[in-house]
């Protein structure tokens, strides 16, 4: 696991939790008095979503979607496929999409359109990381944990070929 294919610790668990607390409180303020639906994008967003949601003291429900566009490559194929759909009726409700990382923006652009078509009242995005250099589609991330350089990130939910999700910190893949 701690072999020479990954770098050193880039962002610690403590830094992530502190940021999740800040963003959670911000969401609580922004949606005061509202009931929200938080939708986590499997599988990468699981740890980040858990950190965020416990700091949001509002009435809310959660749901998950699974989409894929990558396979075992480190660059987006540009094609988004739904592997697990929503179970919740989001019509007329404020939705917050929780993502691990925004790179090209293709995935979120697709999801925004999808959530609109399902009648969401508003759609906000909360991402653990943003890689602005990778952007191919214009997407605004409303709540960002950390901005990172254009390298392939693993850990804290993020994988390479399904590995490294369980690392309790964020690092990068060396052998890119
Ligand atoms: P986008 O569609 O290019 O914005 O890519 C979004 C999805 O690709 C994210 O949800 C991640 O699952 C995956 N992804 C993008 N960059 C990375 C990375 O650096 N490490 C791991 N997964 C990534
Ligand atoms: Mg993902």
PDB file of C-alpha atoms and ligand atoms in Angstrom:
ATOM      1  CA  UNK A   1       0.000   0.000   0.000  1.00  0.00           C
ATOM      2  CA  UNK A   2       2.627   2.549   1.005  1.00  0.00           C
ATOM      3  CA  UNK A   3       4.749   1.691  -1.981  1.00  0.00           C
ATOM      4  CA  UNK A   4       6.603   4.025  -4.301  1.00  0.00           C
ATOM      5  CA  UNK A   5       3.650   4.514  -6.652  1.00  0.00           C
ATOM      6  CA  UNK A   6       2.087   7.200  -4.467  1.00  0.00           C
ATOM      7  CA  UNK A   7       3.465  10.478  -3.164  1.00  0.00           C
ATOM      8  CA  UNK A   8       3.693  11.846   0.355  1.00  0.00           C
ATOM      9  CA  UNK A   9       0.791  13.265   2.370  1.00  0.00           C
ATOM     10  CA  UNK A  10      -0.621  16.249   0.491  1.00  0.00           C
ATOM     11  CA  UNK A  11      -3.705  17.005   2.601  1.00  0.00           C
ATOM     12  CA  UNK A  12      -4.188  15.493   6.056  1.00  0.00           C
ATOM     13  CA  UNK A  13      -7.347  14.045   7.560  1.00  0.00           C
ATOM     14  CA  UNK A  14      -7.361  16.884  10.132  1.00  0.00           C
ATOM     15  CA  UNK A  15      -7.288  19.514   7.369  1.00  0.00           C
ATOM     16  CA  UNK A  16     -10.159  17.794   5.571  1.00  0.00           C
ATOM     17  CA  UNK A  17     -12.300  17.540   8.691  1.00  0.00           C
ATOM     18  CA  UNK A  18     -11.683  21.182   9.571  1.00  0.00           C
ATOM     19  CA  UNK A  19     -12.717  22.204   6.056  1.00  0.00           C
ATOM     20  CA  UNK A  20     -15.802  19.968   6.171  1.00  0.00           C
ATOM     21  CA  UNK A  21     -16.870  21.677   9.387  1.00  0.00           C
ATOM     22  CA  UNK A  22     -16.517  25.137   7.773  1.00  0.00           C
ATOM     23  CA  UNK A  23     -18.408  24.140   4.639  1.00  0.00           C
ATOM     24  CA  UNK A  24     -21.069  22.290   6.630  1.00  0.00           C
ATOM     25  CA  UNK A  25     -21.762  25.429   8.666  1.00  0.00           C
ATOM     26  CA  UNK A  26     -21.877  27.489   5.462  1.00  0.00           C
ATOM     27  CA  UNK A  27     -24.450  25.118   3.935  1.00  0.00           C
ATOM     28  CA  UNK A  28     -26.458  25.282   7.150  1.00  0.00           C
ATOM     29  CA  UNK A  29     -26.505  29.084   6.900  1.00  0.00           C
ATOM     30  CA  UNK A  30     -27.255  29.166   3.159  1.00  0.00           C
ATOM     31  CA  UNK A  31     -30.195  26.757   3.487  1.00  0.00           C
ATOM     32  CA  UNK A  32     -31.522  27.861   6.872  1.00  0.00           C
ATOM     33  CA  UNK A  33     -35.163  26.819   7.311  1.00  0.00           C
ATOM     34  CA  UNK A  34     -35.095  24.593   4.217  1.00  0.00           C
ATOM     35  CA  UNK A  35     -35.152  20.851   3.848  1.00  0.00           C
ATOM     36  CA  UNK A  36     -32.353  19.720   1.554  1.00  0.00           C
ATOM     37  CA  UNK A  37     -31.460  16.595  -0.359  1.00  0.00           C
ATOM     38  CA  UNK A  38     -27.778  15.749  -0.332  1.00  0.00           C
ATOM     39  CA  UNK A  39     -26.740  13.435  -3.154  1.00  0.00           C
ATOM     40  CA  UNK A  40     -23.361  11.768  -2.903  1.00  0.00           C
ATOM     41  CA  UNK A  41     -21.666  10.514  -6.038  1.00  0.00           C
ATOM     42  CA  UNK A  42     -20.392   7.003  -5.436  1.00  0.00           C
ATOM     43  CA  UNK A  43     -17.906   5.878  -4.652  1.00  0.00           C
ATOM     44  CA  UNK A  44     -15.372   8.650  -4.260  1.00  0.00           C
ATOM     45  CA  UNK A  45     -17.522  11.092  -2.269  1.00  0.00           C
ATOM     46  CA  UNK A  46     -18.381   8.748   0.594  1.00  0.00           C
ATOM     47  CA  UNK A  47     -15.806   9.885   3.175  1.00  0.00           C
ATOM     48  CA  UNK A  48     -16.190  13.572   2.333  1.00  0.00           C
ATOM     49  CA  UNK A  49     -19.990  13.385   2.448  1.00  0.00           C
ATOM     50  CA  UNK A  50     -19.868  11.732   5.880  1.00  0.00           C
ATOM     51  CA  UNK A  51     -17.652  14.558   7.130  1.00  0.00           C
ATOM     52  CA  UNK A  52     -19.860  17.281   5.651  1.00  0.00           C
ATOM     53  CA  UNK A  53     -23.305  16.013   6.629  1.00  0.00           C
ATOM     54  CA  UNK A  54     -22.628  15.699  10.339  1.00  0.00           C
ATOM     55  CA  UNK A  55     -21.855  19.418  10.430  1.00  0.00           C
ATOM     56  CA  UNK A  56     -25.117  20.447   8.737  1.00  0.00           C
ATOM     57  CA  UNK A  57     -27.808  20.879  11.345  1.00  0.00           C
ATOM     58  CA  UNK A  58     -30.843  21.024   9.020  1.00  0.00           C
ATOM     59  CA  UNK A  59     -33.666  18.686   8.073  1.00  0.00           C
ATOM     60  CA  UNK A  60     -32.249  16.662   5.242  1.00  0.00           C
ATOM     61  CA  UNK A  61     -32.356  13.410   3.384  1.00  0.00           C
ATOM     62  CA  UNK A  62     -29.490  11.770   1.602  1.00  0.00           C
ATOM     63  CA  UNK A  63     -29.252   9.698  -1.524  1.00  0.00           C
ATOM     64  CA  UNK A  64     -26.518   8.383  -3.776  1.00  0.00           C
ATOM     65  CA  UNK A  65     -25.871   8.033  -7.453  1.00  0.00           C
ATOM     66  CA  UNK A  66     -23.151   6.073  -9.152  1.00  0.00           C
ATOM     67  CA  UNK A  67     -21.803   7.279 -12.453  1.00  0.00           C
ATOM     68  CA  UNK A  68     -18.722   6.331 -14.370  1.00  0.00           C
ATOM     69  CA  UNK A  69     -16.662   7.913 -17.069  1.00  0.00           C
ATOM     70  CA  UNK A  70     -13.147   6.735 -16.348  1.00  0.00           C
ATOM     71  CA  UNK A  71     -12.620   2.985 -16.325  1.00  0.00           C
ATOM     72  CA  UNK A  72      -9.027   2.303 -15.389  1.00  0.00           C
ATOM     73  CA  UNK A  73      -7.596   5.342 -17.171  1.00  0.00           C
ATOM     74  CA  UNK A  74      -6.529   8.599 -15.540  1.00  0.00           C
ATOM     75  CA  UNK A  75      -8.293  10.885 -18.025  1.00  0.00           C
ATOM     76  CA  UNK A  76     -12.028  11.253 -18.521  1.00  0.00           C
ATOM     77  CA  UNK A  77     -13.495   9.426 -21.498  1.00  0.00           C
ATOM     78  CA  UNK A  78     -16.053  12.212 -21.788  1.00  0.00           C
ATOM     79  CA  UNK A  79     -18.878   9.697 -21.640  1.00  0.00           C
ATOM     80  CA  UNK A  80     -20.978   9.531 -18.488  1.00  0.00           C
ATOM     81  CA  UNK A  81     -22.991   6.462 -17.644  1.00  0.00           C
ATOM     82  CA  UNK A  82     -25.487   6.102 -14.757  1.00  0.00           C
ATOM     83  CA  UNK A  83     -24.768   2.898 -12.841  1.00  0.00           C
ATOM     84  CA  UNK A  84     -27.102   3.659  -9.930  1.00  0.00           C
ATOM     85  CA  UNK A  85     -29.959   6.117 -10.199  1.00  0.00           C
ATOM     86  CA  UNK A  86     -31.601   8.268  -7.510  1.00  0.00           C
ATOM     87  CA  UNK A  87     -34.167   6.613  -5.239  1.00  0.00           C
ATOM     88  CA  UNK A  88     -35.500   9.977  -4.019  1.00  0.00           C
ATOM     89  CA  UNK A  89     -38.033  12.274  -5.645  1.00  0.00           C
ATOM     90  CA  UNK A  90     -36.119  15.563  -5.859  1.00  0.00           C
ATOM     91  CA  UNK A  91     -38.843  17.564  -7.597  1.00  0.00           C
ATOM     92  CA  UNK A  92     -39.093  21.073  -6.144  1.00  0.00           C
ATOM     93  CA  UNK A  93     -36.339  20.426  -3.618  1.00  0.00           C
ATOM     94  CA  UNK A  94     -32.969  22.078  -3.094  1.00  0.00           C
ATOM     95  CA  UNK A  95     -30.259  19.581  -3.982  1.00  0.00           C
ATOM     96  CA  UNK A  96     -26.599  19.567  -3.044  1.00  0.00           C
ATOM     97  CA  UNK A  97     -24.419  17.255  -5.104  1.00  0.00           C
ATOM     98  CA  UNK A  98     -21.417  15.994  -3.160  1.00  0.00           C
ATOM     99  CA  UNK A  99     -18.480  15.007  -5.367  1.00  0.00           C
ATOM    100  CA  UNK A 100     -14.917  13.965  -4.657  1.00  0.00           C
ATOM    101  CA  UNK A 101     -13.174  16.014  -7.352  1.00  0.00           C
ATOM    102  CA  UNK A 102     -14.054  18.183 -10.342  1.00  0.00           C
ATOM    103  CA  UNK A 103     -11.612  17.792 -13.197  1.00  0.00           C
ATOM    104  CA  UNK A 104     -12.905  18.298 -16.766  1.00  0.00           C
ATOM    105  CA  UNK A 105     -16.367  19.140 -15.411  1.00  0.00           C
ATOM    106  CA  UNK A 106     -17.981  16.638 -17.798  1.00  0.00           C
ATOM    107  CA  UNK A 107     -19.488  14.501 -15.022  1.00  0.00           C
ATOM    108  CA  UNK A 108     -21.008  17.417 -13.137  1.00  0.00           C
ATOM    109  CA  UNK A 109     -22.222  19.109 -16.267  1.00  0.00           C
ATOM    110  CA  UNK A 110     -24.089  15.944 -17.117  1.00  0.00           C
ATOM    111  CA  UNK A 111     -25.432  15.572 -13.571  1.00  0.00           C
ATOM    112  CA  UNK A 112     -26.632  19.203 -13.433  1.00  0.00           C
ATOM    113  CA  UNK A 113     -28.680  18.589 -16.580  1.00  0.00           C
ATOM    114  CA  UNK A 114     -29.989  15.339 -15.184  1.00  0.00           C
ATOM    115  CA  UNK A 115     -31.060  16.901 -11.870  1.00  0.00           C
ATOM    116  CA  UNK A 116     -32.728  19.768 -13.719  1.00  0.00           C
ATOM    117  CA  UNK A 117     -34.680  17.272 -15.788  1.00  0.00           C
ATOM    118  CA  UNK A 118     -35.815  15.620 -12.552  1.00  0.00           C
ATOM    119  CA  UNK A 119     -37.197  18.998 -11.398  1.00  0.00           C
ATOM    120  CA  UNK A 120     -34.771  20.006  -8.638  1.00  0.00           C
ATOM    121  CA  UNK A 121     -35.527  23.500  -7.333  1.00  0.00           C
ATOM    122  CA  UNK A 122     -31.874  24.480  -7.024  1.00  0.00           C
ATOM    123  CA  UNK A 123     -28.666  22.519  -7.567  1.00  0.00           C
ATOM    124  CA  UNK A 124     -25.444  23.297  -5.712  1.00  0.00           C
ATOM    125  CA  UNK A 125     -22.160  21.455  -5.904  1.00  0.00           C
ATOM    126  CA  UNK A 126     -19.923  20.592  -2.982  1.00  0.00           C
ATOM    127  CA  UNK A 127     -16.591  19.042  -3.960  1.00  0.00           C
ATOM    128  CA  UNK A 128     -13.698  17.914  -1.799  1.00  0.00           C
ATOM    129  CA  UNK A 129     -11.285  19.055  -4.507  1.00  0.00           C
ATOM    130  CA  UNK A 130     -11.226  21.197  -7.610  1.00  0.00           C
ATOM    131  CA  UNK A 131      -8.652  20.786 -10.399  1.00  0.00           C
ATOM    132  CA  UNK A 132      -9.303  23.998 -12.367  1.00  0.00           C
ATOM    133  CA  UNK A 133      -6.553  23.301 -14.946  1.00  0.00           C
ATOM    134  CA  UNK A 134      -8.376  20.203 -16.153  1.00  0.00           C
ATOM    135  CA  UNK A 135     -11.600  22.023 -17.019  1.00  0.00           C
ATOM    136  CA  UNK A 136     -13.180  21.418 -20.425  1.00  0.00           C
ATOM    137  CA  UNK A 137     -16.741  22.395 -19.525  1.00  0.00           C
ATOM    138  CA  UNK A 138     -17.634  25.583 -17.677  1.00  0.00           C
ATOM    139  CA  UNK A 139     -18.806  24.471 -14.241  1.00  0.00           C
ATOM    140  CA  UNK A 140     -19.023  26.530 -11.048  1.00  0.00           C
ATOM    141  CA  UNK A 141     -18.324  24.636  -7.865  1.00  0.00           C
ATOM    142  CA  UNK A 142     -20.266  26.282  -5.038  1.00  0.00           C
ATOM    143  CA  UNK A 143     -18.426  24.733  -2.098  1.00  0.00           C
ATOM    144  CA  UNK A 144     -14.805  23.637  -2.583  1.00  0.00           C
ATOM    145  CA  UNK A 145     -12.600  21.961  -0.013  1.00  0.00           C
ATOM    146  CA  UNK A 146      -9.229  22.315  -1.722  1.00  0.00           C
ATOM    147  CA  UNK A 147      -7.851  23.418  -5.070  1.00  0.00           C
ATOM    148  CA  UNK A 148      -5.247  20.989  -6.402  1.00  0.00           C
ATOM    149  CA  UNK A 149      -2.759  20.907  -9.278  1.00  0.00           C
ATOM    150  CA  UNK A 150      -3.389  18.883 -12.384  1.00  0.00           C
ATOM    151  CA  UNK A 151      -2.065  15.532 -11.226  1.00  0.00           C
ATOM    152  CA  UNK A 152      -3.862  12.308 -10.480  1.00  0.00           C
ATOM    153  CA  UNK A 153      -5.095  12.329  -6.882  1.00  0.00           C
ATOM    154  CA  UNK A 154      -5.783   9.281  -4.723  1.00  0.00           C
ATOM    155  CA  UNK A 155      -6.878   8.664  -1.145  1.00  0.00           C
ATOM    156  CA  UNK A 156      -9.772   9.731   1.079  1.00  0.00           C
ATOM    157  CA  UNK A 157     -12.294   8.092  -1.230  1.00  0.00           C
ATOM    158  CA  UNK A 158     -10.467   8.674  -4.515  1.00  0.00           C
ATOM    159  CA  UNK A 159      -9.147   5.693  -6.378  1.00  0.00           C
ATOM    160  CA  UNK A 160      -6.881   4.575  -9.110  1.00  0.00           C
ATOM    161  CA  UNK A 161      -8.315   1.362 -10.576  1.00  0.00           C
ATOM    162  CA  UNK A 162     -10.415   0.991  -7.360  1.00  0.00           C
ATOM    163  CA  UNK A 163      -7.376   1.111  -5.077  1.00  0.00           C
ATOM    164  CA  UNK A 164      -6.301   3.654  -2.424  1.00  0.00           C
ATOM    165  CA  UNK A 165      -9.824   4.772  -1.446  1.00  0.00           C
ATOM    166  CA  UNK A 166      -9.163   3.837   2.168  1.00  0.00           C
ATOM    167  CA  UNK A 167      -6.107   6.075   2.634  1.00  0.00           C
ATOM    168  CA  UNK A 168      -6.952   8.514   5.467  1.00  0.00           C
ATOM    169  CA  UNK A 169      -5.243  11.393   3.613  1.00  0.00           C
ATOM    170  CA  UNK A 170      -4.910  12.816   0.118  1.00  0.00           C
ATOM    171  CA  UNK A 171      -1.869  12.087  -2.015  1.00  0.00           C
ATOM    172  CA  UNK A 172      -1.087  11.626  -5.710  1.00  0.00           C
ATOM    173  CA  UNK A 173      -0.203   8.833  -8.069  1.00  0.00           C
ATOM    174  CA  UNK A 174       3.449   8.970  -9.080  1.00  0.00           C
ATOM    175  CA  UNK A 175       3.533   6.552 -11.985  1.00  0.00           C
ATOM    176  CA  UNK A 176       1.216   8.558 -14.228  1.00  0.00           C
TER     177      UNK A 176
HETATM  178  P1  LIG B   1     -14.577  15.048 -14.614  1.00  0.00           P
HETATM  179  O1  LIG B   1     -15.821  14.567 -15.270  1.00  0.00           O
HETATM  180  O2  LIG B   1     -13.402  15.054 -15.536  1.00  0.00           O
HETATM  181  O3  LIG B   1     -14.742  16.368 -13.905  1.00  0.00           O
HETATM  182  O4  LIG B   1     -14.154  13.964 -13.573  1.00  0.00           O
HETATM  183  C1  LIG B   1     -14.876  13.739 -12.478  1.00  0.00           C
HETATM  184  C2  LIG B   1     -14.684  12.344 -11.939  1.00  0.00           C
HETATM  185  O5  LIG B   1     -13.480  11.721 -12.383  1.00  0.00           O
HETATM  186  C3  LIG B   1     -14.574  12.432 -10.447  1.00  0.00           C
HETATM  187  O6  LIG B   1     -15.806  12.169  -9.879  1.00  0.00           O
HETATM  188  C4  LIG B   1     -13.570  11.368 -10.104  1.00  0.00           C
HETATM  189  O7  LIG B   1     -14.244  10.168  -9.825  1.00  0.00           O
HETATM  190  C5  LIG B   1     -12.743  11.183 -11.331  1.00  0.00           C
HETATM  191  N1  LIG B   1     -11.460  11.903 -11.179  1.00  0.00           N
HETATM  192  C6  LIG B   1     -11.091  13.069 -11.745  1.00  0.00           C
HETATM  193  N2  LIG B   1      -9.855  13.427 -11.384  1.00  0.00           N
HETATM  194  C7  LIG B   1      -9.427  12.446 -10.555  1.00  0.00           C
HETATM  195  C8  LIG B   1      -8.205  12.247  -9.814  1.00  0.00           C
HETATM  196  O8  LIG B   1      -7.256  13.038  -9.850  1.00  0.00           O
HETATM  197  N3  LIG B   1      -8.158  11.120  -9.059  1.00  0.00           N
HETATM  198  C9  LIG B   1      -9.183  10.229  -8.968  1.00  0.00           C
HETATM  199  N4  LIG B   1     -10.332  10.376  -9.628  1.00  0.00           N
HETATM  200  C10 LIG B   1     -10.451  11.479 -10.418  1.00  0.00           C
HETATM  201 MG1  LIG B   2     -16.320  10.273  -8.907  1.00  0.00          MG
END
